[in-house]
Amino acid sequence: MLNLAILLQAESELLPWQQSMADFFFSDGMVTLGTWIAAGLTLFMFSFVYKDNPLFRFGEHLYLGISAGYLMSLYFFNNMKPKFFYPLMPFLDVSGDTTLNLWVLIPGILGLFIIFRLIPGWGWLSRITFAFYIGGFTGITLPKVLNGLLLPQFYATIDRIPYMVTSWDELVLLINALVLFVGALSVLVYFFFSVEHRGFVGGVSRVGIYTLMIAFGASFGYTIMARVSLLIGRMQFLMFDWIGEEIVGRIAVLFHGG
Amino acid sequence: MGYLLKGHKPMRNLIRLATLIIILACLCSLPAIGQETGAEVPDKPAAAGEPGDAEEAGPEALEDADIVIGMEPAGEEEASAVEVPLPSQVTVGDLPNDDGTAVYLTWDAFPQETSDVTYTVYLAESRDGPWFEAVSFPANEEYMEEYGHYFPGFFWFQKARHPKSRHVVIVEDVRIGEFNRTGEEIMLPEPVGFTIEPNVGPKNEDGEPIEPGVIDELTGEEVVSQKFVEVEPRKVGTMFLKLTSTVNGETATYPEILEVGARQNWFDTGRLNVLIFAVLFGATVLYFIARARRDPDLFIRKISGLDAVDEAIGRATEMGKPILYLNGMSSLADLPTLAALNILGRVARRVANYESKLTVPCRDPIVLTVAQEIVKAGYADAGRPDAYNADDIFFLTEDQFSYAAAVCGIMMRDKPAANFFMGYYYAESLILAETGASTGAIQIAGTDAPTQLPFFVTTCDYTLIGEELYAASAYLSREPLVLGSLKGQDMAKVFMMFMIVVGTLLMTFGVNFVKDLFKALG
């Protein structure tokens, strides 16, 4: 109960011992220690590039456990507390912004039904929740997908083909329009499952798969660039936050001869 | 196209339907086409109505709106000393298709308007005022043409009915006030309804309000006090608007005070096309589901990657190694996850037949429970309920990269002979597939995540691209629901291909209405 009371307490109202803890964990020494731990764990995870090893396993299990626990606490503080406990027990909200709202009992009970899966013979109740969840979400998503994804794509696909080419720009426009027209139609034919892909349809669908592969190639290169930037970010953390700019500078001078 | 339609009566019907829609669209667009070519839209006779009637039908609504008072431009009896043009055909109404947060005011523009004339709209809580300036702009700005998307016609593509010959002002949630000379605004409490707080102005160091006309000791200038109007039309009920035009300091006021209220609209006519397409596609899918129930052998072409499923399970059995199956990173509400779970059922049945081991690490707790049910049912269907082990289908974490790290660890330690990556994936796809490839496992992926497909294509033995994932699900399960959905989608594709061909041809010759059918306004 004490833990629950602490969890439900407003974050801004720190008790003296909580304030002391916060001061301790954000002190310079602890921040430095945190950087060393982060750098060590980063190297543990990178060691997987060589092969599976105990250091990687340690990092992997720690990462898994911490992330599961952290996300659970996030769900509690960001969802359960403000959206379920406070509306049911407004007196717990010290800010006084929440009023009693018994409607939250409905999603609360639906959530409880999922936990009933752990009780033999009661598991069928969870199907009510799943039906509500999938049905409701699909209903909300369908018009959004039509309005935000499907129709705009068709709108963009239907375009003028400039048949009178008098300049270089118009030639580029013509090529662009033809690629779009042929590419979109052939890809649609490739994803047509009601006829065998033989003869004319087979030929068109082959153009479609080539179009897809060219698009995938472009996407591959683009995404790899983004991944490399992630790696650069992690290397910058190791070099500047952990090793330190001064030492990195000296090493650089050593290699470049100064 | 003819080849595609051969022997498919529903397809022919769909094409006929598409043709009918195009003809209807042509007929409905005739006034619009006329407008684009310079035809004049005649003014309708003036009419008066109740506040808030205008939101139903866009331009028609504008014409039948709350208050329409025909006025001759100034210059005759009502002209002031200076020739000040007086607004005419002024109309107010609730802004259509909104959530009740705005009203509009529109009036006829004069030919060759210039910035010399300034229009100003005032608003008040009661007919007697006090009046506060809501918006002011030069007469050569703010035309209906620019705001046409706020006023779609009964058919959303009737956009050209909004001429440049009318001005429009949209009054939304506003906070209107005069500022003191330093330009610093004093923040007031959150707006609640329609409150007028005159004389809430700048304060001196002691926090006392500086009254209008007081001389600031520091600057020696007169301090203009602040007056604020907080307007939240949804809560107001009725508000009153006044319109003036000003030239060279001379002002002419439209003689009528306009009364209007904002309302929430249940139906957004700008999204009518979404409704039509949803109903059309939904009906097609329902028709094919019914057909699939009668005839479960509806034709679906063979998908090459699916043969590899049995091959991979057989290989794992021969090698005595487990099979790893991932359902993707998204939740049960996403279609790729549902397709992945369908395929999992088939894989579970095969695995049970071959007495292999199936490992399913899950990222989503709800997916976990469904996956457990599906695998259990698969083992039961295969006559091996005793072989089912609930611990083989387990939850790892919801965090993306720790999940990836854990799956990589499983791959390296258990060395599964076959890896299945079905469902939706994000940046972890390459990490997973590359690690799997390094263990020598046969890998089959299926996803509709366009950014991750290239990684699966390059690292897996077989990849189900995009909709092939759903097709695979239908092909394997032969369930009428999935099968019918797939056939329905195929018909929708035929319809779309037809529309693309016709639309592009018409666009090429300068006719846009087929393209506009797909315009999403909402």
mmCIF file of N, CA, C and O in Angstrom, chain B residues 435-496:
data_model
loop_
_atom_site.group_PDB
_atom_site.id
_atom_site.type_symbol
_atom_site.label_atom_id
_atom_site.label_comp_id
_atom_site.label_asym_id
_atom_site.label_seq_id
_atom_site.Cartn_x
_atom_site.Cartn_y
_atom_site.Cartn_z
ATOM 1 N N THR B 435 21.059 -11.466 -38.551
ATOM 2 C CA THR B 435 21.499 -12.447 -37.546
ATOM 3 C C THR B 435 21.017 -13.840 -37.931
ATOM 4 O O THR B 435 21.774 -14.825 -37.846
ATOM 5 N N GLY B 436 19.749 -13.910 -38.367
ATOM 6 C CA GLY B 436 19.203 -15.207 -38.786
ATOM 7 C C GLY B 436 19.991 -15.798 -39.938
ATOM 8 O O GLY B 436 20.295 -16.996 -39.951
ATOM 9 N N ALA B 437 20.350 -14.943 -40.899
ATOM 10 C CA ALA B 437 21.117 -15.416 -42.054
ATOM 11 C C ALA B 437 22.487 -15.934 -41.612
ATOM 12 O O ALA B 437 22.993 -16.927 -42.145
ATOM 13 N N SER B 438 23.072 -15.279 -40.620
ATOM 14 C CA SER B 438 24.421 -15.691 -40.166
ATOM 15 C C SER B 438 24.386 -17.054 -39.482
ATOM 16 O O SER B 438 25.410 -17.724 -39.384
ATOM 17 N N THR B 439 23.193 -17.468 -38.989
ATOM 18 C CA THR B 439 23.113 -18.795 -38.357
ATOM 19 C C THR B 439 22.853 -19.896 -39.378
ATOM 20 O O THR B 439 22.799 -21.068 -39.021
ATOM 21 N N GLY B 440 22.629 -19.516 -40.612
ATOM 22 C CA GLY B 440 22.416 -20.505 -41.674
ATOM 23 C C GLY B 440 20.989 -20.996 -41.770
ATOM 24 O O GLY B 440 20.712 -21.991 -42.450
ATOM 25 N N ALA B 441 20.052 -20.315 -41.110
ATOM 26 C CA ALA B 441 18.653 -20.754 -41.142
ATOM 27 C C ALA B 441 18.015 -20.387 -42.475
ATOM 28 O O ALA B 441 18.414 -19.392 -43.099
ATOM 29 N N ILE B 442 17.037 -21.182 -42.868
ATOM 30 C CA ILE B 442 16.242 -20.797 -44.037
ATOM 31 C C ILE B 442 15.238 -19.751 -43.539
ATOM 32 O O ILE B 442 14.635 -19.913 -42.478
ATOM 33 N N GLN B 443 15.125 -18.640 -44.260
ATOM 34 C CA GLN B 443 14.331 -17.521 -43.737
ATOM 35 C C GLN B 443 13.225 -17.137 -44.709
ATOM 36 O O GLN B 443 13.473 -16.950 -45.904
ATOM 37 N N ILE B 444 12.031 -16.975 -44.157
ATOM 38 C CA ILE B 444 10.881 -16.538 -44.960
ATOM 39 C C ILE B 444 10.277 -15.320 -44.272
ATOM 40 O O ILE B 444 9.959 -15.373 -43.080
ATOM 41 N N ALA B 445 10.171 -14.252 -45.020
ATOM 42 C CA ALA B 445 9.631 -13.018 -44.447
ATOM 43 C C ALA B 445 8.360 -12.633 -45.189
ATOM 44 O O ALA B 445 8.161 -13.010 -46.349
ATOM 45 N N GLY B 446 7.519 -11.893 -44.516
ATOM 46 C CA GLY B 446 6.311 -11.357 -45.146
ATOM 47 C C GLY B 446 5.887 -10.104 -44.414
ATOM 48 O O GLY B 446 5.606 -10.144 -43.222
ATOM 49 N N THR B 447 5.919 -8.993 -45.111
ATOM 50 C CA THR B 447 5.552 -7.738 -44.464
ATOM 51 C C THR B 447 5.007 -6.759 -45.495
ATOM 52 O O THR B 447 5.287 -6.889 -46.687
ATOM 53 N N ASP B 448 4.236 -5.800 -45.021
ATOM 54 C CA ASP B 448 3.809 -4.721 -45.920
ATOM 55 C C ASP B 448 4.440 -3.402 -45.490
ATOM 56 O O ASP B 448 3.942 -2.338 -45.855
ATOM 57 N N ALA B 449 5.524 -3.486 -44.732
ATOM 58 C CA ALA B 449 6.248 -2.270 -44.355
ATOM 59 C C ALA B 449 7.179 -1.894 -45.510
ATOM 60 O O ALA B 449 8.200 -2.564 -45.722
ATOM 61 N N PRO B 450 6.849 -0.865 -46.280
ATOM 62 C CA PRO B 450 7.630 -0.587 -47.496
ATOM 63 C C PRO B 450 9.102 -0.298 -47.213
ATOM 64 O O PRO B 450 9.959 -0.669 -48.007
ATOM 65 N N THR B 451 9.393 0.323 -46.083
ATOM 66 C CA THR B 451 10.790 0.677 -45.818
ATOM 67 C C THR B 451 11.614 -0.522 -45.367
ATOM 68 O O THR B 451 12.839 -0.487 -45.425
ATOM 69 N N GLN B 452 10.955 -1.583 -44.893
ATOM 70 C CA GLN B 452 11.703 -2.744 -44.401
ATOM 71 C C GLN B 452 11.786 -3.862 -45.439
ATOM 72 O O GLN B 452 12.621 -4.756 -45.310
ATOM 73 N N LEU B 453 10.920 -3.799 -46.449
ATOM 74 C CA LEU B 453 10.924 -4.861 -47.461
ATOM 75 C C LEU B 453 12.293 -5.054 -48.120
ATOM 76 O O LEU B 453 12.728 -6.193 -48.324
ATOM 77 N N PRO B 454 12.989 -3.953 -48.451
ATOM 78 C CA PRO B 454 14.300 -4.158 -49.090
ATOM 79 C C PRO B 454 15.244 -4.998 -48.239
ATOM 80 O O PRO B 454 16.005 -5.820 -48.772
ATOM 81 N N PHE B 455 15.184 -4.843 -46.941
ATOM 82 C CA PHE B 455 16.091 -5.601 -46.065
ATOM 83 C C PHE B 455 15.729 -7.079 -46.058
ATOM 84 O O PHE B 455 16.600 -7.940 -46.047
ATOM 85 N N PHE B 456 14.445 -7.355 -46.040
ATOM 86 C CA PHE B 456 14.032 -8.759 -46.069
ATOM 87 C C PHE B 456 14.348 -9.383 -47.427
ATOM 88 O O PHE B 456 14.759 -10.534 -47.504
ATOM 89 N N VAL B 457 14.140 -8.604 -48.484
ATOM 90 C CA VAL B 457 14.430 -9.129 -49.829
ATOM 91 C C VAL B 457 15.903 -9.516 -49.929
ATOM 92 O O VAL B 457 16.259 -10.540 -50.531
ATOM 93 N N THR B 458 16.777 -8.703 -49.329
ATOM 94 C CA THR B 458 18.212 -8.965 -49.467
ATOM 95 C C THR B 458 18.733 -10.030 -48.498
ATOM 96 O O THR B 458 19.772 -10.625 -48.756
ATOM 97 N N THR B 459 18.037 -10.288 -47.411
ATOM 98 C CA THR B 459 18.592 -11.213 -46.407
ATOM 99 C C THR B 459 17.808 -12.509 -46.244
ATOM 100 O O THR B 459 18.290 -13.421 -45.577
ATOM 101 N N CYS B 460 16.604 -12.568 -46.794
ATOM 102 C CA CYS B 460 15.787 -13.779 -46.608
ATOM 103 C C CYS B 460 15.735 -14.608 -47.888
ATOM 104 O O CYS B 460 15.937 -14.094 -48.991
ATOM 105 N N ASP B 461 15.402 -15.884 -47.726
ATOM 106 C CA ASP B 461 15.326 -16.762 -48.886
ATOM 107 C C ASP B 461 14.060 -16.490 -49.695
ATOM 108 O O ASP B 461 14.061 -16.575 -50.915
ATOM 109 N N TYR B 462 12.974 -16.206 -49.002
ATOM 110 C CA TYR B 462 11.709 -15.876 -49.670
ATOM 111 C C TYR B 462 11.071 -14.699 -48.944
ATOM 112 O O TYR B 462 11.122 -14.636 -47.716
ATOM 113 N N THR B 463 10.491 -13.822 -49.715
ATOM 114 C CA THR B 463 9.815 -12.672 -49.096
ATOM 115 C C THR B 463 8.426 -12.512 -49.700
ATOM 116 O O THR B 463 8.278 -12.473 -50.927
ATOM 117 N N LEU B 464 7.445 -12.440 -48.837
ATOM 118 C CA LEU B 464 6.084 -12.127 -49.287
ATOM 119 C C LEU B 464 5.962 -10.609 -49.248
ATOM 120 O O LEU B 464 6.071 -9.990 -48.188
ATOM 121 N N ILE B 465 5.785 -10.038 -50.427
ATOM 122 C CA ILE B 465 5.823 -8.579 -50.541
ATOM 123 C C ILE B 465 4.420 -8.002 -50.383
ATOM 124 O O ILE B 465 3.500 -8.373 -51.122
ATOM 125 N N GLY B 466 4.290 -7.105 -49.443
ATOM 126 C CA GLY B 466 3.049 -6.351 -49.282
ATOM 127 C C GLY B 466 1.828 -7.236 -49.184
ATOM 128 O O GLY B 466 1.702 -8.063 -48.272
ATOM 129 N N GLU B 467 0.950 -7.090 -50.162
ATOM 130 C CA GLU B 467 -0.333 -7.781 -50.088
ATOM 131 C C GLU B 467 -0.210 -9.283 -50.243
ATOM 132 O O GLU B 467 -1.159 -10.024 -49.965
ATOM 133 N N GLU B 468 0.951 -9.745 -50.699
ATOM 134 C CA GLU B 468 1.151 -11.203 -50.777
ATOM 135 C C GLU B 468 1.014 -11.837 -49.395
ATOM 136 O O GLU B 468 0.650 -13.004 -49.274
ATOM 137 N N LEU B 469 1.327 -11.052 -48.371
ATOM 138 C CA LEU B 469 1.184 -11.548 -47.001
ATOM 139 C C LEU B 469 -0.272 -11.901 -46.721
ATOM 140 O O LEU B 469 -0.577 -12.966 -46.173
ATOM 141 N N TYR B 470 -1.179 -11.011 -47.138
ATOM 142 C CA TYR B 470 -2.610 -11.274 -46.934
ATOM 143 C C TYR B 470 -3.088 -12.398 -47.838
ATOM 144 O O TYR B 470 -3.910 -13.221 -47.446
ATOM 145 N N ALA B 471 -2.563 -12.392 -49.075
ATOM 146 C CA ALA B 471 -2.940 -13.436 -50.015
ATOM 147 C C ALA B 471 -2.483 -14.797 -49.488
ATOM 148 O O ALA B 471 -3.215 -15.786 -49.591
ATOM 149 N N ALA B 472 -1.298 -14.829 -48.905
ATOM 150 C CA ALA B 472 -0.773 -16.078 -48.351
ATOM 151 C C ALA B 472 -1.686 -16.560 -47.241
ATOM 152 O O ALA B 472 -2.005 -17.756 -47.140
ATOM 153 N N SER B 473 -2.106 -15.602 -46.425
ATOM 154 C CA SER B 473 -3.001 -15.933 -45.330
ATOM 155 C C SER B 473 -4.293 -16.554 -45.866
ATOM 156 O O SER B 473 -4.782 -17.559 -45.349
ATOM 157 N N ALA B 474 -4.837 -15.977 -46.950
ATOM 158 C CA ALA B 474 -6.074 -16.498 -47.537
ATOM 159 C C ALA B 474 -5.824 -17.838 -48.227
ATOM 160 O O ALA B 474 -6.620 -18.772 -48.117
ATOM 161 N N TYR B 475 -4.702 -17.917 -48.938
ATOM 162 C CA TYR B 475 -4.365 -19.121 -49.696
ATOM 163 C C TYR B 475 -4.227 -20.322 -48.761
ATOM 164 O O TYR B 475 -4.677 -21.419 -49.056
ATOM 165 N N LEU B 476 -3.588 -20.093 -47.632
ATOM 166 C CA LEU B 476 -3.333 -21.191 -46.704
ATOM 167 C C LEU B 476 -4.578 -21.560 -45.909
ATOM 168 O O LEU B 476 -4.894 -22.728 -45.742
ATOM 169 N N SER B 477 -5.268 -20.535 -45.407
ATOM 170 C CA SER B 477 -6.391 -20.837 -44.516
ATOM 171 C C SER B 477 -7.648 -21.230 -45.290
ATOM 172 O O SER B 477 -8.456 -22.011 -44.798
ATOM 173 N N ARG B 478 -7.834 -20.688 -46.520
ATOM 174 C CA ARG B 478 -9.035 -20.887 -47.332
ATOM 175 C C ARG B 478 -10.286 -20.512 -46.544
ATOM 176 O O ARG B 478 -11.388 -21.009 -46.816
ATOM 177 N N GLU B 479 -10.130 -19.663 -45.581
ATOM 178 C CA GLU B 479 -11.297 -19.228 -44.806
ATOM 179 C C GLU B 479 -12.107 -18.256 -45.644
ATOM 180 O O GLU B 479 -11.539 -17.330 -46.237
ATOM 181 N N PRO B 480 -13.420 -18.432 -45.697
ATOM 182 C CA PRO B 480 -14.239 -17.574 -46.563
ATOM 183 C C PRO B 480 -14.043 -16.091 -46.281
ATOM 184 O O PRO B 480 -14.037 -15.273 -47.195
ATOM 185 N N LEU B 481 -13.860 -15.760 -45.003
ATOM 186 C CA LEU B 481 -13.729 -14.350 -44.633
ATOM 187 C C LEU B 481 -12.483 -13.719 -45.277
ATOM 188 O O LEU B 481 -12.537 -12.650 -45.889
ATOM 189 N N VAL B 482 -11.364 -14.436 -45.161
ATOM 190 C CA VAL B 482 -10.106 -13.907 -45.696
ATOM 191 C C VAL B 482 -10.096 -13.998 -47.215
ATOM 192 O O VAL B 482 -9.680 -13.077 -47.918
ATOM 193 N N LEU B 483 -10.604 -15.128 -47.701
ATOM 194 C CA LEU B 483 -10.632 -15.364 -49.146
ATOM 195 C C LEU B 483 -11.521 -14.322 -49.836
ATOM 196 O O LEU B 483 -11.132 -13.708 -50.840
ATOM 197 N N GLY B 484 -12.702 -14.123 -49.261
ATOM 198 C CA GLY B 484 -13.630 -13.145 -49.826
ATOM 199 C C GLY B 484 -13.048 -11.742 -49.792
ATOM 200 O O GLY B 484 -13.203 -10.962 -50.741
ATOM 201 N N SER B 485 -12.352 -11.403 -48.706
ATOM 202 C CA SER B 485 -11.730 -10.075 -48.596
ATOM 203 C C SER B 485 -10.706 -9.892 -49.705
ATOM 204 O O SER B 485 -10.632 -8.829 -50.339
ATOM 205 N N LEU B 486 -9.907 -10.938 -49.930
ATOM 206 C CA LEU B 486 -8.867 -10.840 -50.953
ATOM 207 C C LEU B 486 -9.476 -10.670 -52.345
ATOM 208 O O LEU B 486 -9.027 -9.831 -53.136
ATOM 209 N N LYS B 487 -10.521 -11.446 -52.614
ATOM 210 C CA LYS B 487 -11.165 -11.318 -53.931
ATOM 211 C C LYS B 487 -11.807 -9.939 -54.073
ATOM 212 O O LYS B 487 -11.748 -9.325 -55.143
ATOM 213 N N GLY B 488 -12.406 -9.468 -53.009
ATOM 214 C CA GLY B 488 -13.012 -8.135 -53.028
ATOM 215 C C GLY B 488 -11.974 -7.068 -53.311
ATOM 216 O O GLY B 488 -12.197 -6.132 -54.093
ATOM 217 N N GLN B 489 -10.812 -7.214 -52.690
ATOM 218 C CA GLN B 489 -9.730 -6.250 -52.932
ATOM 219 C C GLN B 489 -9.261 -6.318 -54.382
ATOM 220 O O GLN B 489 -8.902 -5.298 -54.978
ATOM 221 N N ASP B 490 -9.244 -7.526 -54.933
ATOM 222 C CA ASP B 490 -8.852 -7.666 -56.341
ATOM 223 C C ASP B 490 -9.808 -6.891 -57.250
ATOM 224 O O ASP B 490 -9.389 -6.224 -58.195
ATOM 225 N N MET B 491 -11.090 -7.014 -56.935
ATOM 226 C CA MET B 491 -12.076 -6.282 -57.740
ATOM 227 C C MET B 491 -11.862 -4.769 -57.591
ATOM 228 O O MET B 491 -11.975 -4.014 -58.553
ATOM 229 N N ALA B 492 -11.562 -4.357 -56.370
ATOM 230 C CA ALA B 492 -11.300 -2.929 -56.131
ATOM 231 C C ALA B 492 -10.101 -2.472 -56.957
ATOM 232 O O ALA B 492 -10.074 -1.357 -57.479
ATOM 233 N N LYS B 493 -9.121 -3.371 -57.100
ATOM 234 C CA LYS B 493 -7.934 -3.012 -57.898
ATOM 235 C C LYS B 493 -8.299 -2.827 -59.367
ATOM 236 O O LYS B 493 -7.788 -1.922 -60.031
ATOM 237 N N VAL B 494 -9.168 -3.705 -59.857
ATOM 238 C CA VAL B 494 -9.608 -3.566 -61.262
ATOM 239 C C VAL B 494 -10.288 -2.206 -61.440
ATOM 240 O O VAL B 494 -10.023 -1.468 -62.398
ATOM 241 N N PHE B 495 -11.150 -1.882 -60.505
ATOM 242 C CA PHE B 495 -11.863 -0.601 -60.543
ATOM 243 C C PHE B 495 -10.866 0.556 -60.553
ATOM 244 O O PHE B 495 -10.970 1.500 -61.344
ATOM 245 N N MET B 496 -9.875 0.458 -59.684
ATOM 246 C CA MET B 496 -8.885 1.531 -59.572
ATOM 247 C C MET B 496 -8.035 1.638 -60.845
ATOM 248 O O MET B 496 -7.727 2.739 -61.300
#
